[in-house]
CSV table of C-alpha atoms in Angstrom, one decimal:
chain,number,residue,atom,x,y,z
A,1,MET,CA,119.5,88.6,65.1
A,2,GLU,CA,116.7,91.0,65.8
A,3,ILE,CA,113.4,89.4,67.3
A,4,VAL,CA,110.0,90.9,67.1
A,5,MET,CA,108.2,90.9,70.4
A,6,SER,CA,104.6,89.7,70.5
A,7,LYS,CA,103.9,91.0,74.0
A,8,TYR,CA,105.0,94.2,75.6
A,9,TYR,CA,106.6,94.4,79.1
A,10,PRO,CA,107.2,98.2,79.7
A,11,ASP,CA,108.5,99.9,82.6
A,12,ILE,CA,107.3,103.4,83.0
A,13,SER,CA,107.4,106.7,85.1
A,14,HIS,CA,106.0,110.2,84.7
A,15,TYR,CA,108.2,110.4,81.6
A,16,HIS,CA,105.9,107.8,79.9
A,17,PRO,CA,102.4,108.4,81.2
A,18,VAL,CA,99.8,106.0,79.9
A,19,ARG,CA,97.2,107.5,77.5
A,20,ASN,CA,95.1,104.5,76.6
A,21,TRP,CA,94.7,102.0,79.5
A,22,GLU,CA,92.7,99.5,77.5
A,23,LYS,CA,95.5,99.1,75.0
A,24,VAL,CA,97.9,98.6,77.8
A,25,LYS,CA,95.6,96.0,79.4
A,26,ASN,CA,95.3,94.3,76.1
A,27,ASN,CA,99.1,94.1,75.2
A,28,CYS,CA,100.9,94.1,78.5
A,29,PRO,CA,100.7,91.2,80.7
A,30,PHE,CA,102.0,93.2,83.6
A,31,LEU,CA,103.3,96.7,84.2
A,32,ILE,CA,106.4,98.1,86.1
A,33,ALA,CA,106.1,101.6,87.3
A,34,LYS,CA,108.2,104.1,89.3
A,35,ALA,CA,107.0,104.9,92.8
A,36,THR,CA,109.7,106.8,94.6
A,37,GLN,CA,113.2,108.2,94.5
A,38,GLY,CA,115.3,109.0,97.5
A,39,THR,CA,113.4,109.6,100.8
A,40,SER,CA,110.9,112.4,99.6
A,41,TYR,CA,110.1,112.1,95.9
A,42,ILE,CA,106.9,110.4,94.8
A,43,ASP,CA,106.5,110.0,91.0
A,44,ALA,CA,103.5,112.1,89.8
A,45,THR,CA,101.9,109.2,88.0
A,46,LEU,CA,102.1,106.7,90.9
A,47,TYR,CA,98.5,107.0,92.3
A,48,THR,CA,97.0,107.1,88.8
A,49,ASN,CA,98.9,104.0,87.8
A,50,ILE,CA,97.9,102.1,91.0
A,51,ARG,CA,94.3,103.1,90.5
A,52,GLU,CA,94.0,102.2,86.8
A,53,CYS,CA,95.9,99.0,87.2
A,54,GLU,CA,93.5,97.9,90.1
A,55,LYS,CA,90.5,99.0,88.1
A,56,ARG,CA,91.4,97.0,85.0
A,57,GLY,CA,93.0,94.0,86.6
A,58,ILE,CA,96.5,94.6,85.4
A,59,PRO,CA,99.3,93.2,87.6
A,60,TYR,CA,101.8,95.7,88.5
A,61,TRP,CA,105.1,96.2,90.2
A,62,LEU,CA,106.3,99.4,91.9
A,63,TYR,CA,109.9,100.5,92.0
A,64,ALA,CA,112.3,102.8,94.0
A,65,PHE,CA,115.1,104.5,92.1
A,66,LEU,CA,117.9,104.2,94.7
A,67,ASN,CA,120.1,107.3,95.1
A,68,ARG,CA,123.6,106.6,96.5
A,69,GLY,CA,123.5,106.5,100.1
A,70,ASP,CA,120.9,105.6,102.9
A,71,GLU,CA,119.5,102.8,100.6
A,72,ILE,CA,117.5,101.2,103.5
A,73,GLU,CA,115.8,104.5,104.4
A,74,GLN,CA,114.9,104.9,100.7
A,75,THR,CA,113.4,101.5,100.7
A,76,LYS,CA,111.4,102.1,103.8
A,77,PHE,CA,110.0,105.2,102.2
A,78,LEU,CA,109.0,103.1,99.2
A,79,VAL,CA,107.0,100.8,101.4
A,80,GLU,CA,105.4,103.5,103.4
A,81,VAL,CA,104.2,105.3,100.4
A,82,CYS,CA,102.8,102.3,98.7
A,83,LYS,CA,101.6,99.9,101.4
A,84,ASP,CA,98.2,101.4,102.2
A,85,ARG,CA,97.4,102.0,98.5
A,86,VAL,CA,98.2,98.8,96.8
A,87,GLU,CA,95.5,96.2,96.5
A,88,LYS,CA,94.6,93.0,94.8
A,89,TYR,CA,96.8,93.3,91.6
A,90,PHE,CA,100.0,94.5,93.2
A,91,VAL,CA,102.7,91.9,92.8
A,92,GLY,CA,105.9,93.3,94.4
A,93,TYR,CA,108.5,95.9,95.0
A,94,VAL,CA,111.6,96.7,92.8
A,95,LEU,CA,114.9,98.2,93.8
A,96,ASP,CA,116.5,100.1,90.8
A,97,VAL,CA,120.1,100.1,91.4
A,98,GLU,CA,122.1,102.2,89.0
A,99,SER,CA,123.6,105.1,91.0
A,100,GLY,CA,126.9,103.6,92.2
A,101,ASN,CA,125.2,102.2,95.3
A,102,THR,CA,127.4,100.4,97.8
A,103,GLU,CA,127.1,96.6,98.0
A,104,ASP,CA,126.2,96.9,101.8
A,105,GLY,CA,123.5,99.5,101.1
A,106,VAL,CA,121.9,97.4,98.4
A,107,GLU,CA,122.1,94.1,100.6
A,108,ASN,CA,120.4,96.0,103.5
A,109,ALA,CA,117.7,97.4,101.3
A,110,LEU,CA,116.9,94.0,99.9
A,111,ASN,CA,116.9,92.4,103.3
A,112,TYR,CA,114.3,95.0,104.4
A,113,LEU,CA,112.1,94.3,101.4
A,114,ARG,CA,112.4,90.6,102.1
A,115,ARG,CA,110.8,91.0,105.4
A,116,GLN,CA,107.7,92.7,103.8
A,117,ARG,CA,106.9,89.3,102.3
A,118,HIS,CA,106.1,90.5,98.8
A,119,LYS,CA,107.9,89.3,95.7
A,120,MET,CA,110.9,91.5,94.8
A,121,MET,CA,113.0,92.4,91.9
A,122,LEU,CA,116.6,93.7,91.8
A,123,TYR,CA,117.5,95.9,88.7
A,124,THR,CA,121.1,96.2,87.9
A,125,MET,CA,123.2,97.3,84.9
A,126,TYR,CA,125.1,94.8,82.7
A,127,SER,CA,128.3,96.8,83.2
A,128,GLU,CA,128.0,96.7,87.0
A,129,TYR,CA,127.5,92.9,87.4
A,130,ARG,CA,130.8,92.5,89.3
A,131,MET,CA,129.7,95.1,91.8
A,132,TYR,CA,126.7,93.2,92.9
A,133,GLU,CA,127.5,89.6,91.9
A,134,ARG,CA,127.4,88.2,95.5
A,135,ILE,CA,124.0,89.8,96.3
A,136,ILE,CA,122.7,88.6,92.9
A,137,ARG,CA,123.8,85.1,93.5
A,138,HIS,CA,122.5,84.8,97.0
A,139,ARG,CA,119.2,86.7,96.4
A,140,PRO,CA,116.1,84.9,97.8
A,141,LYS,CA,113.9,82.8,95.6
A,142,SER,CA,111.2,85.5,95.9
A,143,CYS,CA,113.5,88.0,94.2
A,144,ALA,CA,113.8,88.2,90.3
A,145,TRP,CA,116.9,89.6,88.8
A,146,TRP,CA,116.3,92.3,86.2
A,147,GLU,CA,119.3,93.5,84.2
A,148,ALA,CA,119.6,96.3,81.7
A,149,ARG,CA,121.5,95.5,78.5
A,150,TYR,CA,120.6,97.6,75.5
A,151,GLY,CA,123.1,96.7,72.6
A,152,LEU,CA,122.1,99.0,69.8
A,153,ASN,CA,119.2,100.6,71.7
A,154,ASN,CA,117.1,100.8,68.5
A,155,GLY,CA,113.8,99.8,70.0
A,156,ARG,CA,114.2,96.1,69.3
A,157,TYR,CA,115.6,93.2,71.0
A,158,ASP,CA,118.8,91.8,69.4
A,159,SER,CA,119.9,88.4,70.6
A,160,ARG,CA,123.6,89.3,70.0
A,161,TYR,CA,123.4,91.4,73.1
A,162,SER,CA,122.5,88.8,75.8
A,163,THR,CA,122.4,89.2,79.5
A,164,HIS,CA,124.5,87.6,82.2
A,165,LYS,CA,123.6,83.9,83.0
A,166,GLY,CA,120.5,83.7,85.3
A,167,VAL,CA,118.8,87.0,84.5
A,168,ASP,CA,115.0,86.7,84.7
A,169,LEU,CA,114.1,89.9,82.8
A,170,GLN,CA,116.0,92.0,80.4
A,171,GLN,CA,115.7,95.7,79.8
A,172,PHE,CA,116.7,95.8,76.2
A,173,THR,CA,115.8,99.3,75.0
A,174,SER,CA,114.8,102.9,76.2
A,175,LYS,CA,113.4,103.6,72.6
A,176,GLY,CA,110.6,101.0,72.4
A,177,ILE,CA,107.1,101.6,71.3
A,178,CYS,CA,104.1,100.2,73.3
A,179,PRO,CA,100.5,100.5,72.5
A,180,GLY,CA,98.8,102.9,74.8
A,181,ILE,CA,101.9,104.8,75.9
A,182,PRO,CA,103.0,107.6,73.4
A,183,GLY,CA,106.6,108.1,72.6
A,184,ASN,CA,109.6,106.0,73.5
A,185,VAL,CA,109.3,103.8,76.4
A,186,ASP,CA,111.6,101.2,78.2
A,187,LEU,CA,110.8,97.6,77.0
A,188,ASN,CA,111.8,94.4,78.6
A,189,ARG,CA,111.8,90.8,77.8
A,190,ILE,CA,111.4,87.6,79.8
A,191,THR,CA,114.6,85.7,79.3
A,192,GLY,CA,113.4,82.1,79.9
A,193,GLN,CA,116.4,81.4,82.0
A,194,GLY,CA,114.4,81.4,85.2
A,195,LYS,CA,111.0,82.8,86.2
A,196,LYS,CA,108.1,82.6,83.7
A,197,GLU,CA,105.5,85.3,82.8
A,198,LYS,CA,103.1,83.7,85.4
A,199,TRP,CA,105.5,84.5,88.2
A,200,PHE,CA,105.6,88.1,87.1
A,201,ARG,CA,101.8,88.3,87.0
A,202,ASP,CA,100.9,86.5,90.1
A,203,SER,CA,99.9,88.9,92.8
A,204,GLY,CA,99.6,88.3,96.5
A,205,LYS,CA,102.1,87.9,99.4
A,206,ARG,CA,104.6,85.0,99.2
A,207,ASN,CA,104.7,82.2,101.6
């Protein structure tokens, strides 16, 4: 069964630059944006995204796409790039795990992020659940689980393609449409299995 979304939860990078920030503010309760990849690459839209989110009061998350190997160094790079630029509306950091990263590498990276005392998200692929099951099950309460499962990948969420039990946020398409962002964009849905929208919006360091 296909379900029409009433709110938009996009994740973006330089491939999906925002063109109308007021539309994003009015339609997206929070934004997830790429910050870094590896230990030297900074997304071309990162600083603009931070500035515009802060200017308009849009809660935002920043993620590192983790290449395979040296995951903890990549995570340190993410924090170093972002920590002096983020302000009031920053919510937390995300680790994007989809490059065949080792279990130990991901666990070490997640533990490093935990010490930063911000909220966190761990992004994994539906097909790779078994690779990271232990880490997912023992993740701290301050860490949401974000899983990619597309199904037909036609821009709409289809309840026939559900996530694993316990997923907080599902990336259900890479061909979505979002006000203020031209072209196809990744869209997500809050599953209702765990953390609610308020958790994804509330900024500030955790206790």
